[in-house]
Amino acid sequence: MRITVAGWGNVGRTLGNAWRRAGHEVSIATREPESDRAAGWRADDWVVGRLVDLAVDADAVVLAMPGSAMVESVTGAGEALAGRLVIDTTNHLGQDGTLHRLGELTAVLPQARIVRAFTTMAWENFENPTLDGRRLDQYYVADPGEDAAIAGLIRDIGLTPVHLGGLADVEALDAITKVWFHLVWRLGYPRRTALTIAGTPPG
Ligand SMILES: NC(=O)c1ccc[n+]([C@@H]2O[C@H](COP(=O)([O-])OP(=O)(O)OC[C@H]3O[C@@H](n4cnc5c(N)ncnc54)[C@H](OP(=O)(O)O)[C@@H]3O)[C@@H](O)[C@H]2O)c1
């Protein structure tokens, strides 16, 4: 799959490297494609460019920038992202307690195939997807038709995909993230803490 990662921070870089190792063609979208940083990525054999230029050739686009900047980052890119699988990994740590901005995102990208994943635990678990000898669960929401593609990409990271429903079920997904924030930020659990479901899923 051709995957463009927008935001080469801890999340984007970790996912991008893992997908490249798994055989995907990964490119880096940055706001500053002429920077020294971008030159360094090119020297390491990465394709680097602006999101609107790279997305037209991508099958999937990963949004891995600060949640506060995410909607603005893709505003105007609706045409380039039309028909692409858009993976929203961002958490918006604003005042209103809502972690996602799916309403605004679907409004600016009306033709994109938006899913939400990689939001419920720390990037360290994307690098080391097993803990205490078990493969960790990666929860996600995706509407019918997009499930197989995102589940495959989650497996390629080494995590077990757990489908929590469509985009309308996003609050169930973000509730898991809120429990993680509580455990780690408030109670002091280690960052690699991850939530698992015991029992057999339906079907
Ligand atoms: N850190 C975690 O463990 C974790 C886990 C799950 C989800 N998340 C979520 O994943 C997202 C990425 O987090 P991160 O810690 O990897 O990276 P980050 O430090 O939030 O940012 C990553 C990249 O986003 C771009 N960026 C920064 N400010 C921007 C702005 N104002 N507008 C557009 N792009 C901007 C920058 O790339 P360029 O300068 O190259 O454009 C930057 O390198 C966040 O939304 C976070 O909530 C984080």
Short mmCIF file of C-alpha atoms and ligand atoms in Angstrom, two decimals:
data_model
loop_
_atom_site.label_atom_id
_atom_site.label_comp_id
_atom_site.label_asym_id
_atom_site.label_seq_id
_atom_site.Cartn_x
_atom_site.Cartn_y
_atom_site.Cartn_z
CA MET A 1 0.00 0.00 0.00
CA ARG A 2 1.21 3.59 -0.63
CA ILE A 3 0.94 5.42 2.68
CA THR A 4 1.58 9.12 3.29
CA VAL A 5 2.24 10.05 6.91
CA ALA A 6 1.49 13.69 7.79
CA GLY A 7 3.38 14.59 10.98
CA TRP A 8 6.69 12.75 11.46
CA GLY A 9 6.66 12.91 15.27
CA ASN A 10 6.69 9.98 17.68
CA VAL A 11 3.48 8.45 16.32
CA GLY A 12 4.00 9.13 12.61
CA ARG A 13 7.65 8.10 12.58
CA THR A 14 7.03 4.89 14.52
CA LEU A 15 4.09 3.81 12.35
CA GLY A 16 5.85 4.86 9.13
CA ASN A 17 9.00 2.90 9.94
CA ALA A 18 7.00 -0.20 10.88
CA TRP A 19 4.94 -0.06 7.69
CA ARG A 20 8.06 0.41 5.58
CA ARG A 21 9.58 -2.69 7.25
CA ALA A 22 6.30 -4.52 6.45
CA GLY A 23 6.76 -3.69 2.75
CA HIS A 24 4.55 -0.64 2.28
CA GLU A 25 5.67 2.42 0.30
CA VAL A 26 5.70 5.19 2.90
CA SER A 27 6.15 8.92 2.25
CA ILE A 28 6.48 11.83 4.68
CA ALA A 29 4.23 14.88 4.42
CA THR A 30 5.60 17.95 6.15
CA ARG A 31 4.80 21.64 6.27
CA GLU A 32 8.44 22.40 5.41
CA PRO A 33 9.59 20.12 2.59
CA GLU A 34 12.65 22.31 1.91
CA SER A 35 13.95 22.25 5.50
CA ASP A 36 17.23 20.67 6.64
CA ARG A 37 15.11 18.12 8.51
CA ALA A 38 13.39 17.13 5.25
CA ALA A 39 16.79 16.89 3.52
CA GLY A 40 17.87 14.47 6.26
CA TRP A 41 14.81 12.29 5.65
CA ARG A 42 15.53 12.25 1.90
CA ALA A 43 19.11 11.20 2.67
CA ASP A 44 17.58 8.23 4.52
CA ASP A 45 15.69 7.35 1.35
CA TRP A 46 12.26 8.71 2.27
CA VAL A 47 10.01 10.45 -0.24
CA VAL A 48 9.16 13.85 1.31
CA GLY A 49 6.69 16.51 0.20
CA ARG A 50 3.61 18.52 1.00
CA LEU A 51 0.45 16.66 1.94
CA VAL A 52 -1.58 17.86 -1.07
CA ASP A 53 1.15 16.73 -3.47
CA LEU A 54 1.78 13.30 -1.91
CA ALA A 55 -1.83 12.41 -1.13
CA VAL A 56 -2.91 12.23 -4.76
CA ASP A 57 -0.67 9.17 -5.21
CA ALA A 58 -1.46 7.57 -1.84
CA ASP A 59 -3.85 4.77 -0.92
CA ALA A 60 -3.83 5.83 2.73
CA VAL A 61 -3.00 9.06 4.55
CA VAL A 62 -2.16 9.14 8.25
CA LEU A 63 -2.91 12.28 10.26
CA ALA A 64 -0.34 12.38 13.08
CA MET A 65 -0.03 16.04 13.98
CA PRO A 66 -1.25 17.82 17.15
CA GLY A 67 -5.01 17.46 17.51
CA SER A 68 -5.38 21.21 17.81
CA ALA A 69 -3.89 21.67 14.32
CA MET A 70 -5.36 18.65 12.56
CA VAL A 71 -8.47 20.13 10.91
CA GLU A 72 -6.57 23.22 9.76
CA SER A 73 -3.78 20.98 8.34
CA VAL A 74 -6.16 19.23 5.95
CA THR A 75 -8.41 22.17 5.12
CA GLY A 76 -8.08 22.75 1.38
CA ALA A 77 -6.82 19.20 0.77
CA GLY A 78 -10.30 17.75 0.18
CA GLU A 79 -9.70 17.03 -3.48
CA ALA A 80 -6.28 15.43 -2.93
CA LEU A 81 -7.69 13.24 -0.16
CA ALA A 82 -10.90 12.22 -1.94
CA GLY A 83 -11.20 8.43 -2.00
CA ARG A 84 -8.15 7.95 0.25
CA LEU A 85 -8.24 5.95 3.49
CA VAL A 86 -7.59 8.70 6.05
CA ILE A 87 -6.37 7.40 9.42
CA ASP A 88 -6.96 9.92 12.19
CA THR A 89 -4.52 9.22 15.06
CA THR A 90 -4.97 12.60 16.72
CA ASN A 91 -6.28 13.46 20.16
CA HIS A 92 -7.56 16.96 20.69
CA LEU A 93 -6.74 17.91 24.26
CA GLY A 94 -9.07 20.90 24.42
CA GLN A 95 -11.29 22.24 27.16
CA ASP A 96 -14.54 20.55 26.15
CA GLY A 97 -13.43 16.96 26.95
CA THR A 98 -13.97 15.74 23.38
CA LEU A 99 -10.85 14.04 22.00
CA HIS A 100 -11.91 13.72 18.37
CA ARG A 101 -12.86 16.29 15.76
CA LEU A 102 -14.59 13.91 13.37
CA GLY A 103 -17.46 16.29 12.67
CA GLU A 104 -15.14 19.00 11.39
CA LEU A 105 -12.87 16.45 9.68
CA THR A 106 -15.68 14.86 7.67
CA ALA A 107 -16.91 18.36 6.76
CA VAL A 108 -13.54 19.39 5.24
CA LEU A 109 -12.87 15.92 3.72
CA PRO A 110 -16.35 14.87 2.55
CA GLN A 111 -15.06 12.27 0.08
CA ALA A 112 -12.30 10.74 2.20
CA ARG A 113 -12.67 7.28 3.78
CA ILE A 114 -12.02 8.35 7.38
CA VAL A 115 -11.18 5.90 10.16
CA ARG A 116 -9.85 6.55 13.67
CA ALA A 117 -7.08 4.37 15.13
CA PHE A 118 -3.82 4.46 17.13
CA THR A 119 -5.35 6.94 19.59
CA THR A 120 -5.81 4.77 22.69
CA MET A 121 -2.25 4.12 23.90
CA ALA A 122 1.27 5.48 23.74
CA TRP A 123 3.51 5.36 20.67
CA GLU A 124 5.97 3.17 22.59
CA ASN A 125 3.51 0.30 22.13
CA PHE A 126 3.51 0.83 18.36
CA GLU A 127 7.27 0.25 18.49
CA ASN A 128 7.00 -2.73 20.87
CA PRO A 129 3.53 -4.19 20.28
CA THR A 130 3.77 -6.98 22.84
CA LEU A 131 3.75 -6.59 26.62
CA ASP A 132 4.05 -9.34 29.25
CA GLY A 133 4.18 -11.86 26.42
CA ARG A 134 0.90 -10.85 24.80
CA ARG A 135 0.17 -8.97 21.64
CA LEU A 136 -1.61 -5.72 22.49
CA ASP A 137 -5.06 -4.72 21.25
CA GLN A 138 -5.49 -1.68 19.03
CA TYR A 139 -9.03 -0.36 19.15
CA TYR A 140 -10.43 1.57 16.21
CA VAL A 141 -13.64 2.79 14.58
CA ALA A 142 -14.28 2.39 10.87
CA ASP A 143 -17.46 2.39 8.82
CA PRO A 144 -18.44 -0.72 6.83
CA GLY A 145 -16.15 -1.13 3.85
CA GLU A 146 -13.07 0.38 5.52
CA ASP A 147 -12.64 -2.29 8.20
CA ALA A 148 -10.39 -4.70 6.30
CA ALA A 149 -7.89 -2.05 5.17
CA ILE A 150 -7.30 -0.51 8.59
CA ALA A 151 -7.33 -3.91 10.34
CA GLY A 152 -4.56 -5.07 8.00
CA LEU A 153 -2.46 -1.97 8.69
CA ILE A 154 -2.89 -2.48 12.44
CA ARG A 155 -1.74 -6.10 12.10
CA ASP A 156 1.29 -4.90 10.13
CA ILE A 157 2.33 -2.89 13.22
CA GLY A 158 2.14 -6.15 15.22
CA LEU A 159 -1.02 -5.22 17.14
CA THR A 160 -4.38 -7.02 17.27
CA PRO A 161 -7.15 -4.96 15.64
CA VAL A 162 -10.33 -4.59 17.72
CA HIS A 163 -13.22 -2.99 15.80
CA LEU A 164 -15.46 -0.92 18.07
CA GLY A 165 -17.94 0.03 15.35
CA GLY A 166 -18.42 2.85 12.87
CA LEU A 167 -17.51 6.52 13.20
CA ALA A 168 -20.77 7.05 15.11
CA ASP A 169 -19.29 4.87 17.88
CA VAL A 170 -16.28 7.14 18.39
CA GLU A 171 -17.20 7.96 22.00
CA ALA A 172 -16.65 4.30 22.98
CA LEU A 173 -13.18 4.46 21.43
CA ASP A 174 -12.30 7.74 23.11
CA ALA A 175 -13.57 6.45 26.47
CA ILE A 176 -10.68 3.95 26.38
CA THR A 177 -8.24 6.80 25.78
CA LYS A 178 -9.71 8.72 28.70
CA VAL A 179 -9.20 5.72 31.00
CA TRP A 180 -5.59 5.51 29.74
CA PHE A 181 -5.07 9.23 30.47
CA HIS A 182 -6.48 8.71 33.96
CA LEU A 183 -4.27 5.70 34.69
CA VAL A 184 -1.06 7.22 33.32
CA TRP A 185 -1.36 10.96 33.89
CA ARG A 186 -3.34 10.94 37.12
CA LEU A 187 -2.43 7.68 38.85
CA GLY A 188 1.12 7.32 37.57
CA TYR A 189 0.88 4.02 35.69
CA PRO A 190 3.73 3.47 33.15
CA ARG A 191 3.24 4.88 29.64
CA ARG A 192 3.22 1.39 28.13
CA THR A 193 0.00 0.59 30.04
CA ALA A 194 -2.62 -0.82 27.67
CA LEU A 195 -6.25 -1.86 28.11
CA THR A 196 -7.43 -5.31 27.05
CA ILE A 197 -10.83 -6.99 26.80
CA ALA A 198 -11.20 -10.48 28.26
CA GLY A 199 -13.75 -12.81 26.68
CA THR A 200 -14.77 -13.74 23.17
CA PRO A 201 -16.04 -11.14 20.70
CA PRO A 202 -19.38 -11.85 18.99
CA GLY A 203 -19.37 -13.69 15.67
N1 LIG B 1 2.51 10.58 21.63
C1 LIG B 1 1.73 9.51 21.79
O1 LIG B 1 2.08 8.53 22.48
C2 LIG B 1 0.39 9.46 21.09
C3 LIG B 1 -0.33 8.27 21.08
C4 LIG B 1 -1.55 8.22 20.40
C5 LIG B 1 -2.00 9.35 19.72
N2 LIG B 1 -1.26 10.51 19.76
C6 LIG B 1 -1.72 11.67 18.99
O2 LIG B 1 -0.97 11.59 17.79
C7 LIG B 1 -0.71 12.91 17.29
C8 LIG B 1 0.79 13.05 17.03
O3 LIG B 1 1.49 13.06 18.25
P1 LIG B 1 3.11 13.03 18.30
O4 LIG B 1 3.44 13.12 19.74
O5 LIG B 1 3.61 11.92 17.48
O6 LIG B 1 3.59 14.28 17.47
P2 LIG B 1 3.50 15.87 17.62
O7 LIG B 1 4.67 16.33 18.36
O8 LIG B 1 2.15 16.20 18.18
O9 LIG B 1 3.62 16.42 16.11
C9 LIG B 1 4.08 15.65 15.05
C10 LIG B 1 4.28 16.48 13.81
O10 LIG B 1 3.12 17.25 13.50
C11 LIG B 1 3.51 18.39 12.74
N3 LIG B 1 2.97 19.59 13.38
C12 LIG B 1 3.34 20.17 14.55
N4 LIG B 1 2.61 21.29 14.78
C13 LIG B 1 1.79 21.41 13.73
C14 LIG B 1 0.83 22.38 13.37
N5 LIG B 1 0.56 23.42 14.15
N6 LIG B 1 0.17 22.20 12.20
C15 LIG B 1 0.43 21.13 11.41
N7 LIG B 1 1.36 20.19 11.70
C16 LIG B 1 2.01 20.33 12.85
C17 LIG B 1 5.01 18.47 12.75
O11 LIG B 1 5.49 18.02 11.48
P3 LIG B 1 6.10 19.05 10.40
O12 LIG B 1 6.77 20.17 11.17
O13 LIG B 1 7.08 18.21 9.64
O14 LIG B 1 4.97 19.52 9.56
C18 LIG B 1 5.39 17.50 13.87
O15 LIG B 1 6.61 16.87 13.66
C19 LIG B 1 -1.26 13.88 18.34
O16 LIG B 1 -2.51 14.36 17.90
C20 LIG B 1 -1.43 13.03 19.59
O17 LIG B 1 -2.50 13.47 20.40
C21 LIG B 1 -0.08 10.58 20.42
#
